[in-house]
């Protein structure tokens, strides 16, 4: 039970967390804060939060837990604003898509990463955004990754885990660097490829014809290119090294496939396509059914 | 009205055409033929076809129209088998995803492309396949591309157009080469990228973790990597030059984006993502809503 929870940056992610915890009776009061007054007003109207303030210091006074529900680069700024208000008994966690850059920022800001800061990342999202889209079952059956550091307080970690488990999520611990490498491969790279492909086609001479004759496969493949450009720009910058590495691995692989196609190496082309289909079908049609959308 | 229609290769595409034409009263008798007896038996049981035979010559006797509803490379073999049974009044069309290779095959087989052969490609499909999945509304609101040649008989062309229009499709004429370039960009390249990405990840050291933490964006992005590997292997081989060219254009574009990420060129990254989102949203959320799936 969290007596007083503060959500910094009230949108789909923070709002859905608040709704889920309220539904489960896992939270007393939820206080909203952030820069967008309209979201906070709307959040209170909708019953997502109980009250709000634009003053971060006032928001976290007497709070047990602060969830920084802001995108990657914005989260760094929130950590900075939080500095004068930090208390040993105030647990802080976040939802940013890149963990290495935020941990580095915490180290820079605080000298060392505060033991009561538990970096986290719920692997959930939606094409929708904003507090209006918040729903109490967003995290059911989804995974939340926590990346505690050697000096992270075990009790703080446990409280963050308990909070997420109350939403119906499965909580998994991971190393900071491993998190960023895995997410680069499964999320950041696909976004870069989708944005890159659509932009390449849009700039080609036959863009009109190309889009006109695109069918459902193309629509699915490029859906993530309709994601928020600012958010993904932040993510790619924050996770630069892992993103570049995943791009290089992919590009090398694609060059091999290109060679096979150019030399009409039927066996190599078929083997690649068959391995891919097998891997995807195995992962998505059986054991690792994941319900998440976006991010 | 087509008095007698022959479908060569009875699956989702040919079966759905037969069902749609029957529903509209646009066809008299539908005769199925092909190599898979089980599909033909099932097709008759389901009422998709009226009768069937394994003998192509018998099937096309007294027929008005033959639809070669076979994948790209198989369609070439069907054309070859059709040769001894061709008549000037027998209209032949097909549904293959690549047009240049089939037109070249027709030229090779017949000396010149027969005037009554109208190459075609319905931009429709489904994750499902087989005659059991055939449905009478598969083509409603979808596009069918015809690629007639200078010597193609205008009446034959008109009959094929009328047939597809009866299914609820919008029929568009296109140049053979343009068709293959456009489809390489919107369909063949995305399949190559999706297969390539999944295979690259499957072969990486952290494949298990990668797939385990893949969310909905990844599932959408890689859906087409669950397509039939043999069919896509055929398509990529048949459309080799256009596929290689589209891969190169994409790779160059990706290299630019990589440079922007490496040099942390915030403006260039954001501009690329924003252009892509704008292009995709414009094409899919407004004028060019296409209902198709697959291919």
XYZ file of C-alpha atoms in Angstrom:
590
model
C 0.000 0.000 0.000
C 1.362 3.399 -0.997
C -0.156 6.137 1.165
C 0.744 9.025 -1.072
C 1.900 8.620 -4.683
C 3.120 11.459 -6.888
C 2.936 11.211 -10.689
C 5.205 13.685 -12.451
C 3.952 14.150 -16.030
C 0.387 12.956 -16.292
C -0.261 11.101 -19.528
C -1.192 7.612 -20.681
C 1.570 5.844 -18.743
C 1.297 7.693 -15.409
C -2.483 7.953 -15.631
C -2.915 4.245 -16.305
C -0.665 3.430 -13.352
C -2.781 5.650 -11.085
C -6.020 4.103 -12.334
C -4.741 0.544 -11.882
C -3.489 1.183 -8.332
C -6.744 2.877 -7.348
C -8.778 0.004 -8.728
C -6.701 -2.463 -6.679
C -6.876 -0.299 -3.563
C -3.081 -0.238 -3.632
C -2.771 3.513 -3.179
C -4.138 6.173 -0.828
C -3.839 9.587 -2.405
C -2.533 10.264 -5.906
C -1.041 13.695 -6.482
C -0.367 14.929 -10.011
C 2.321 17.411 -10.952
C 4.120 18.499 -14.099
C 4.221 21.345 -16.556
C 0.956 20.862 -18.410
C -1.758 22.340 -16.230
C -4.499 21.242 -18.652
C -3.550 17.565 -18.222
C -3.604 17.913 -14.458
C -7.008 19.611 -14.450
C -8.399 16.961 -16.787
C -6.788 14.203 -14.710
C -8.567 15.401 -11.592
C -11.885 15.749 -13.455
C -11.529 12.154 -14.659
C -10.668 10.911 -11.164
C -7.230 9.700 -12.266
C -5.574 11.878 -9.608
C -6.994 13.238 -6.357
C -5.311 16.622 -6.467
C -2.560 18.444 -8.331
C -0.016 21.221 -8.021
C 2.486 22.776 -10.393
C 4.990 22.952 -7.499
C 7.112 19.799 -7.438
C 8.355 20.456 -3.887
C 4.827 20.776 -2.597
C 3.774 17.637 -4.504
C 6.416 15.370 -2.983
C 6.015 16.655 0.588
C 4.877 13.734 2.748
C 4.800 11.460 -0.310
C 6.034 7.839 -0.197
C 6.704 7.340 -3.874
C 7.386 9.537 -6.893
C 6.907 8.129 -10.385
C 8.615 10.215 -13.059
C 6.248 9.433 -15.922
C 8.039 11.602 -18.451
C 9.892 10.720 -21.665
C 13.607 9.945 -21.547
C 15.151 13.403 -21.856
C 12.432 15.152 -19.813
C 12.972 12.646 -16.997
C 16.527 13.948 -16.551
C 15.181 17.446 -15.979
C 12.672 16.166 -13.444
C 15.476 14.421 -11.526
C 17.303 17.739 -11.426
C 14.239 19.579 -10.117
C 13.727 16.830 -7.547
C 17.242 17.209 -6.098
C 16.427 19.836 -3.429
C 13.393 17.806 -2.314
C 14.977 14.363 -2.029
C 14.598 12.529 1.284
C 15.998 9.120 2.189
C 12.459 7.820 2.706
C 11.121 9.128 -0.628
C 11.255 6.360 -3.204
C 11.735 7.548 -6.778
C 11.189 5.531 -9.938
C 10.620 6.319 -13.610
C 9.259 4.877 -16.844
C 11.804 6.114 -19.407
C 12.609 3.920 -22.419
C 16.385 4.277 -22.039
C 17.994 3.502 -18.710
C 21.722 4.113 -19.187
C 21.366 7.792 -19.993
C 19.035 8.422 -17.059
C 21.299 6.579 -14.618
C 24.238 8.638 -15.912
C 22.187 11.806 -15.445
C 21.313 10.774 -11.877
C 24.987 10.224 -11.152
C 25.851 13.624 -12.595
C 23.092 15.377 -10.672
C 23.456 13.651 -7.300
C 27.154 12.740 -7.295
C 26.100 9.126 -6.985
C 22.826 7.502 -7.967
C 20.569 7.819 -4.888
C 19.879 4.408 -3.290
C 16.148 5.164 -3.202
C 16.019 5.720 -6.993
C 14.845 2.566 -8.790
C 15.080 2.945 -12.596
C 12.164 1.250 -14.343
C 10.553 0.744 -17.746
C 7.068 -0.632 -18.348
C 6.971 -2.323 -21.781
C 3.521 -1.035 -22.573
C 2.004 1.777 -24.467
C -0.567 2.461 -27.094
C -1.021 4.440 -30.276
C -3.076 6.728 -28.054
C -1.546 9.141 -25.588
C -2.607 11.604 -22.925
C -4.395 11.215 -19.628
C -7.746 10.789 -21.383
C -6.501 7.476 -22.796
C -5.413 6.191 -19.367
C -6.974 2.869 -18.439
C -6.692 0.622 -15.431
C -5.752 -2.509 -17.396
C -2.941 -1.111 -19.557
C -0.312 -3.148 -17.713
C -2.169 -6.429 -17.288
C -0.001 -9.189 -18.728
C 2.770 -6.774 -19.700
C 6.343 -6.721 -18.498
C 7.955 -4.027 -16.413
C 11.748 -4.011 -16.351
C 13.558 -2.676 -13.279
C 17.270 -1.952 -13.524
C 18.452 -1.543 -9.915
C 22.116 -0.721 -9.321
C 24.444 -2.372 -6.778
C 23.766 0.448 -4.302
C 19.994 0.545 -4.843
C 18.060 0.095 -1.601
C 16.471 -3.364 -1.509
C 13.357 -2.123 0.262
C 12.853 0.663 -2.267
C 13.216 -1.876 -5.034
C 10.687 -4.174 -3.392
C 8.143 -1.376 -3.030
C 8.441 -0.431 -6.698
C 8.097 -4.091 -7.682
C 4.997 -4.488 -5.479
C 3.479 -1.373 -7.015
C 3.843 -2.666 -10.576
C 2.700 -6.154 -9.667
C -0.505 -4.608 -8.307
C -1.253 -3.347 -11.834
C -1.147 -6.908 -13.190
C 2.318 -6.563 -14.731
C 5.131 -9.094 -14.557
C 8.218 -7.413 -13.084
C 11.666 -8.463 -14.297
C 15.079 -7.250 -13.123
C 17.728 -6.490 -15.690
C 21.141 -4.931 -15.949
C 21.080 -1.297 -17.147
C 23.282 -1.951 -20.183
C 21.481 -5.161 -21.123
C 18.148 -3.338 -20.974
C 19.383 -0.720 -23.423
C 20.834 -3.297 -25.823
C 17.685 -5.425 -25.793
C 15.391 -2.449 -26.243
C 17.605 -1.062 -29.020
C 17.089 -4.313 -30.921
C 13.379 -4.870 -30.310
C 12.107 -1.340 -30.214
C 14.492 1.455 -31.132
C 15.921 -0.200 -34.266
C 12.480 -1.111 -35.685
C 11.378 2.494 -35.176
C 14.489 3.792 -36.948
C 13.913 1.369 -39.843
C 10.229 2.240 -40.165
C 10.861 5.991 -40.055
C 13.763 5.554 -42.492
C 11.766 3.468 -44.954
C 8.745 5.758 -45.042
C 10.963 8.805 -45.416
C 12.953 7.164 -48.223
C 9.753 6.299 -50.089
C 8.201 9.704 -49.449
C 11.218 11.379 -51.014
C 11.329 9.114 -54.063
C 10.026 10.234 -57.427
C 7.104 7.817 -57.424
C 5.969 8.527 -53.859
C 2.328 8.990 -54.867
C 2.103 5.680 -56.713
C 4.063 3.917 -54.020
C 1.751 4.904 -51.205
C -1.322 4.455 -53.366
C -0.577 0.794 -53.946
C 0.607 -0.014 -50.467
C -1.402 -2.800 -48.914
C -1.972 -4.017 -45.388
C 1.474 -5.537 -44.975
C 3.019 -2.122 -45.545
C 0.542 -0.485 -43.182
C 1.440 -2.882 -40.362
C 5.146 -2.636 -41.113
C 5.152 1.144 -40.968
C 2.633 1.663 -38.158
C 5.413 2.637 -35.719
C 6.486 5.404 -38.123
C 3.327 7.188 -36.971
C 4.728 7.355 -33.412
C 5.609 10.669 -31.770
C 8.772 11.933 -33.577
C 9.991 14.027 -30.631
C 9.748 11.127 -28.193
C 11.611 8.785 -30.559
C 14.194 11.405 -31.388
C 14.880 11.622 -27.644
C 15.088 7.846 -27.275
C 17.471 7.391 -30.192
C 19.739 10.148 -28.891
C 19.655 8.833 -25.332
C 20.491 5.281 -26.447
C 22.865 6.273 -29.235
C 25.557 3.643 -28.855
C 23.235 0.663 -28.570
C 21.104 1.991 -31.442
C 24.147 2.435 -33.691
C 25.346 -1.054 -32.828
C 21.985 -2.613 -33.610
C 21.818 -0.664 -36.878
C 25.241 -1.995 -37.842
C 24.361 -5.590 -37.028
C 21.208 -5.274 -39.087
C 22.954 -3.555 -42.002
C 25.611 -6.289 -42.168
C 22.918 -8.933 -42.139
C 21.008 -7.124 -44.866
C 24.165 -6.886 -46.969
C 24.504 -10.684 -46.786
C 20.907 -11.091 -47.864
C 21.486 -8.610 -50.684
C 24.424 -10.688 -51.890
C 22.271 -13.803 -51.874
C 19.567 -12.051 -53.893
C 22.074 -10.541 -56.345
C 23.751 -13.882 -57.008
C 20.338 -15.585 -57.135
C 21.392 -17.906 -54.315
C 17.994 -19.541 -53.951
C 19.074 -21.706 -50.996
C 20.449 -18.810 -48.965
C 17.393 -16.614 -49.593
C 14.985 -19.371 -48.645
C 17.022 -20.342 -45.561
C 16.953 -16.740 -44.290
C 13.214 -16.356 -44.818
C 12.509 -19.753 -43.247
C 14.656 -19.082 -40.158
C 12.928 -15.732 -39.700
C 9.426 -17.145 -40.029
C 10.260 -19.955 -37.617
C 11.747 -17.557 -35.041
C 8.841 -15.162 -35.233
C 6.133 -17.803 -35.176
C 7.792 -19.524 -32.211
C 8.081 -16.323 -30.231
C 4.709 -14.816 -30.956
C 2.441 -17.748 -31.531
C 3.507 -19.756 -28.493
C 5.378 -19.145 -25.284
C 6.098 -15.452 -25.410
C 2.723 -14.028 -26.282
C 3.025 -10.392 -25.296
C -0.003 -8.153 -25.450
C 1.839 -4.832 -25.585
C 1.516 -2.151 -28.197
C 3.917 0.671 -29.026
C 7.274 1.631 -27.515
C -20.904 -12.399 -67.740
C -18.309 -15.176 -68.030
C -19.979 -18.423 -69.115
C -17.158 -20.724 -68.116
C -14.280 -19.666 -65.863
C -11.266 -21.834 -65.089
C -9.230 -21.272 -61.911
C -5.775 -22.840 -62.056
C -4.465 -23.292 -58.485
C -7.350 -23.121 -56.067
C -6.433 -21.203 -52.918
C -7.431 -18.024 -51.134
C -6.989 -15.755 -54.168
C -8.643 -17.901 -56.825
C -11.303 -19.190 -54.437
C -12.272 -15.688 -53.311
C -12.538 -14.574 -56.936
C -14.865 -17.502 -57.698
C -17.009 -16.806 -54.629
C -17.283 -13.085 -55.428
C -18.260 -13.691 -59.066
C -20.839 -16.311 -58.086
C -22.353 -13.987 -55.528
C -22.690 -11.259 -58.155
C -24.075 -13.653 -60.757
C -21.148 -12.670 -62.959
C -20.129 -16.199 -63.839
C -21.810 -19.349 -65.175
C -19.705 -22.384 -64.403
C -16.457 -22.331 -62.417
C -14.021 -25.153 -63.154
C -11.085 -25.787 -60.834
C -7.811 -27.347 -61.888
C -4.288 -27.592 -60.541
C -1.952 -30.052 -58.895
C -3.471 -30.314 -55.437
C -6.422 -32.677 -55.710
C -7.350 -32.148 -52.038
C -7.905 -28.410 -52.601
C -10.074 -29.113 -55.621
C -12.188 -31.692 -53.769
C -12.598 -29.301 -50.834
C -13.376 -26.426 -53.204
C -16.231 -28.361 -54.751
C -17.546 -29.430 -51.328
C -17.562 -25.784 -50.254
C -19.324 -24.690 -53.448
C -16.400 -22.498 -54.504
C -16.110 -24.372 -57.794
C -18.729 -26.375 -59.683
C -16.451 -29.131 -60.898
C -12.774 -29.940 -61.221
C -10.255 -31.915 -63.214
C -6.511 -32.487 -62.946
C -6.290 -32.227 -66.746
C -5.589 -28.629 -67.760
C -6.559 -29.265 -71.397
C -9.923 -30.663 -70.370
C -10.448 -27.791 -67.947
C -9.981 -25.027 -70.504
C -12.051 -26.731 -73.250
C -14.999 -24.440 -74.043
C -13.872 -22.003 -71.338
C -14.010 -18.208 -71.845
C -11.474 -17.183 -69.243
C -8.563 -18.813 -67.421
C -7.257 -17.264 -64.217
C -3.809 -18.531 -63.271
C -4.118 -18.163 -59.513
C -0.657 -19.487 -58.752
C 2.400 -17.815 -57.198
C 4.921 -16.057 -59.411
C 7.232 -18.911 -60.417
C 4.467 -21.528 -60.581
C 2.496 -19.254 -62.922
C 5.281 -19.568 -65.506
C 4.903 -23.347 -65.493
C 1.152 -23.048 -65.909
C 1.648 -20.798 -68.945
C 3.894 -23.480 -70.427
C 1.318 -26.203 -69.830
C -1.363 -23.964 -71.325
C 0.542 -23.495 -74.578
C -0.918 -26.503 -76.489
C -4.442 -25.511 -75.391
C -4.355 -21.798 -76.269
C -7.100 -20.479 -78.528
C -7.532 -16.896 -79.774
C -10.876 -16.682 -77.968
C -9.557 -17.991 -74.629
C -8.699 -15.059 -72.378
C -5.897 -15.719 -69.908
C -5.010 -13.638 -66.875
C -3.046 -14.202 -63.684
C -2.559 -12.882 -60.142
C 1.224 -13.116 -59.712
C 3.006 -10.487 -57.576
C 5.730 -9.838 -60.159
C 4.765 -8.962 -63.714
C 8.039 -8.469 -65.592
C 9.272 -12.019 -65.056
C 5.948 -13.549 -66.100
C 5.707 -11.394 -69.224
C 9.267 -12.424 -70.108
C 8.321 -16.065 -69.554
C 5.271 -15.662 -71.791
C 7.461 -14.184 -74.506
C 9.911 -17.067 -74.164
C 7.176 -19.700 -74.229
C 4.977 -18.277 -76.982
C 7.528 -16.374 -79.095
C 5.532 -13.237 -78.390
C 3.190 -12.499 -75.522
C -0.240 -13.718 -76.687
C -2.660 -10.803 -77.240
C -5.327 -12.548 -75.168
C -3.031 -12.771 -72.106
C -3.739 -9.900 -69.690
C -1.215 -9.829 -66.823
C -2.855 -8.839 -63.533
C -2.196 -8.484 -59.818
C -4.867 -8.077 -57.140
C -3.381 -6.168 -54.184
C -5.155 -8.259 -51.619
C -4.399 -11.187 -49.458
C -4.580 -12.296 -45.914
C -2.491 -14.005 -43.295
C -4.723 -16.962 -44.050
C -4.381 -19.090 -47.129
C -6.072 -21.999 -48.855
C -9.480 -22.445 -50.414
C -11.096 -22.801 -46.974
C -10.237 -19.142 -46.278
C -11.795 -17.940 -49.560
C -14.456 -15.291 -49.072
C -16.657 -13.346 -51.438
C -15.653 -9.896 -50.138
C -11.849 -10.250 -50.206
C -11.516 -7.763 -53.058
C -14.081 -5.179 -51.998
C -12.363 -1.788 -51.869
C -9.018 -3.255 -52.950
C -7.018 -2.443 -56.031
C -6.281 -4.764 -58.905
C -3.455 -3.732 -61.203
C -3.527 -4.828 -64.846
C -0.359 -4.453 -66.924
C -1.496 -4.866 -70.556
C 1.170 -4.693 -73.283
C 0.960 -2.719 -76.533
C -0.226 -5.834 -78.373
C -2.741 -6.926 -75.714
C -6.236 -7.338 -77.124
C -8.442 -4.469 -75.949
C -11.509 -6.695 -75.641
C -9.633 -9.267 -73.556
C -8.427 -6.471 -71.333
C -11.946 -5.117 -70.946
C -13.307 -8.538 -69.968
C -10.659 -9.021 -67.303
C -11.351 -5.516 -65.998
C -15.099 -6.192 -65.876
C -14.491 -9.455 -64.026
C -12.460 -7.776 -61.273
C -14.840 -4.841 -61.010
C -17.642 -7.316 -60.337
C -15.766 -8.388 -57.185
C -15.877 -4.823 -55.822
C -12.247 -4.054 -56.683
C -10.923 -0.883 -58.264
C -8.997 -1.768 -61.425
C -5.956 0.307 -62.388
C -3.727 -0.028 -65.459
C 0.002 0.222 -65.033
C 3.173 -0.296 -67.014
C 4.842 -3.669 -66.347
C 8.118 -2.143 -65.169
C 6.415 0.510 -63.061
C 4.322 -2.172 -61.362
C 7.429 -4.097 -60.382
C 9.229 -0.989 -59.086
C 6.245 0.173 -57.050
C 5.600 -3.273 -55.598
C 9.301 -3.714 -54.811
C 9.133 -0.559 -52.689
C 5.815 -1.116 -50.925
C 5.771 -4.854 -50.567
C 8.895 -6.778 -51.521
C 11.382 -4.504 -49.696
C 9.373 -4.451 -46.446
C 9.234 -8.253 -46.526
C 13.003 -8.467 -47.080
C 13.599 -6.031 -44.199
C 11.253 -7.850 -41.838
C 12.715 -11.271 -42.648
C 16.229 -9.820 -42.383
C 15.589 -8.154 -39.032
C 13.995 -11.173 -37.380
C 16.739 -13.442 -38.678
C 19.455 -11.044 -37.472
C 17.905 -10.939 -34.000
C 17.302 -14.694 -33.896
C 20.984 -15.290 -34.606
C 22.235 -12.808 -32.023
C 23.550 -13.933 -28.650
C 20.665 -12.429 -26.700
C 17.898 -13.761 -28.949
C 15.875 -15.124 -26.036
C 15.872 -11.848 -24.108
C 15.264 -9.868 -27.267
C 12.126 -11.731 -28.246
C 10.958 -11.947 -24.646
C 10.859 -8.190 -24.275
C 9.481 -7.406 -27.694
C 6.262 -5.441 -27.472
C 3.406 -4.751 -29.842
C 5.355 -2.394 -32.079
C 7.784 -5.185 -32.868
C 4.956 -7.650 -33.430
C 3.308 -5.367 -36.008
C 6.630 -4.508 -37.619
C 7.581 -8.146 -38.082
C 4.147 -9.589 -38.894
C 5.082 -9.979 -42.567
C 8.094 -12.101 -41.535
C 5.510 -14.790 -40.755
C 4.512 -14.909 -44.440
C 5.137 -17.980 -46.586
C 8.942 -18.148 -47.128
C 8.699 -20.099 -50.402
C 6.271 -17.620 -51.936
C 8.428 -14.642 -50.930
C 11.602 -16.354 -52.039
C 9.960 -16.736 -55.457
C 8.849 -13.097 -55.535
C 12.251 -11.725 -54.579
C 13.964 -13.857 -57.208
C 11.424 -12.968 -59.884
C 11.725 -9.237 -59.174
C 15.450 -9.253 -58.441
C 16.525 -6.022 -60.110
C 13.777 -3.843 -58.672
C 14.226 -5.432 -55.237
C 17.983 -4.807 -55.285
C 17.418 -1.223 -56.376
C 14.900 -0.580 -53.593
C 17.257 -2.185 -51.067
C 20.051 0.127 -52.206
C 17.907 3.242 -52.000
C 16.830 2.258 -48.511
C 20.354 1.378 -47.379
C 21.709 4.741 -48.567
C 18.917 6.518 -46.746
C 19.597 4.524 -43.602
C 23.300 5.370 -43.818
C 22.387 9.083 -43.809
C 20.211 8.570 -40.769
C 23.014 6.634 -39.090
C 25.374 9.543 -39.680
C 22.868 11.935 -38.105
C 22.527 9.687 -35.056
C 26.282 9.164 -34.721
C 26.999 12.888 -34.868
C 24.023 13.583 -32.586
C 22.507 15.836 -35.235
C 19.274 16.415 -33.367
C 17.745 18.524 -36.144
C 18.366 15.923 -38.873
C 17.033 13.045 -36.760
C 13.892 14.924 -35.834
C 13.341 16.134 -39.412
C 13.528 12.551 -40.740
C 11.117 11.195 -38.141
C 8.714 14.097 -38.656
C 8.706 13.772 -42.446
C 8.055 10.044 -42.123
C 5.205 10.455 -39.661
C 3.633 13.151 -41.801
C 3.894 11.053 -44.977
C 2.474 7.952 -43.331
C -0.344 9.729 -41.522
C -1.320 11.562 -44.710
C -1.394 8.409 -46.777
C -3.093 6.099 -44.331
C -5.312 8.341 -42.282
C -6.854 10.238 -45.185
C -7.131 9.836 -48.933
C -5.517 6.506 -49.596
C -7.135 4.288 -47.027
C -6.470 0.795 -48.320
C -8.029 -2.168 -46.613
C -5.646 -4.798 -47.926
C -3.621 -7.225 -45.901
C -0.541 -9.177 -46.884
C 1.447 -9.238 -50.128
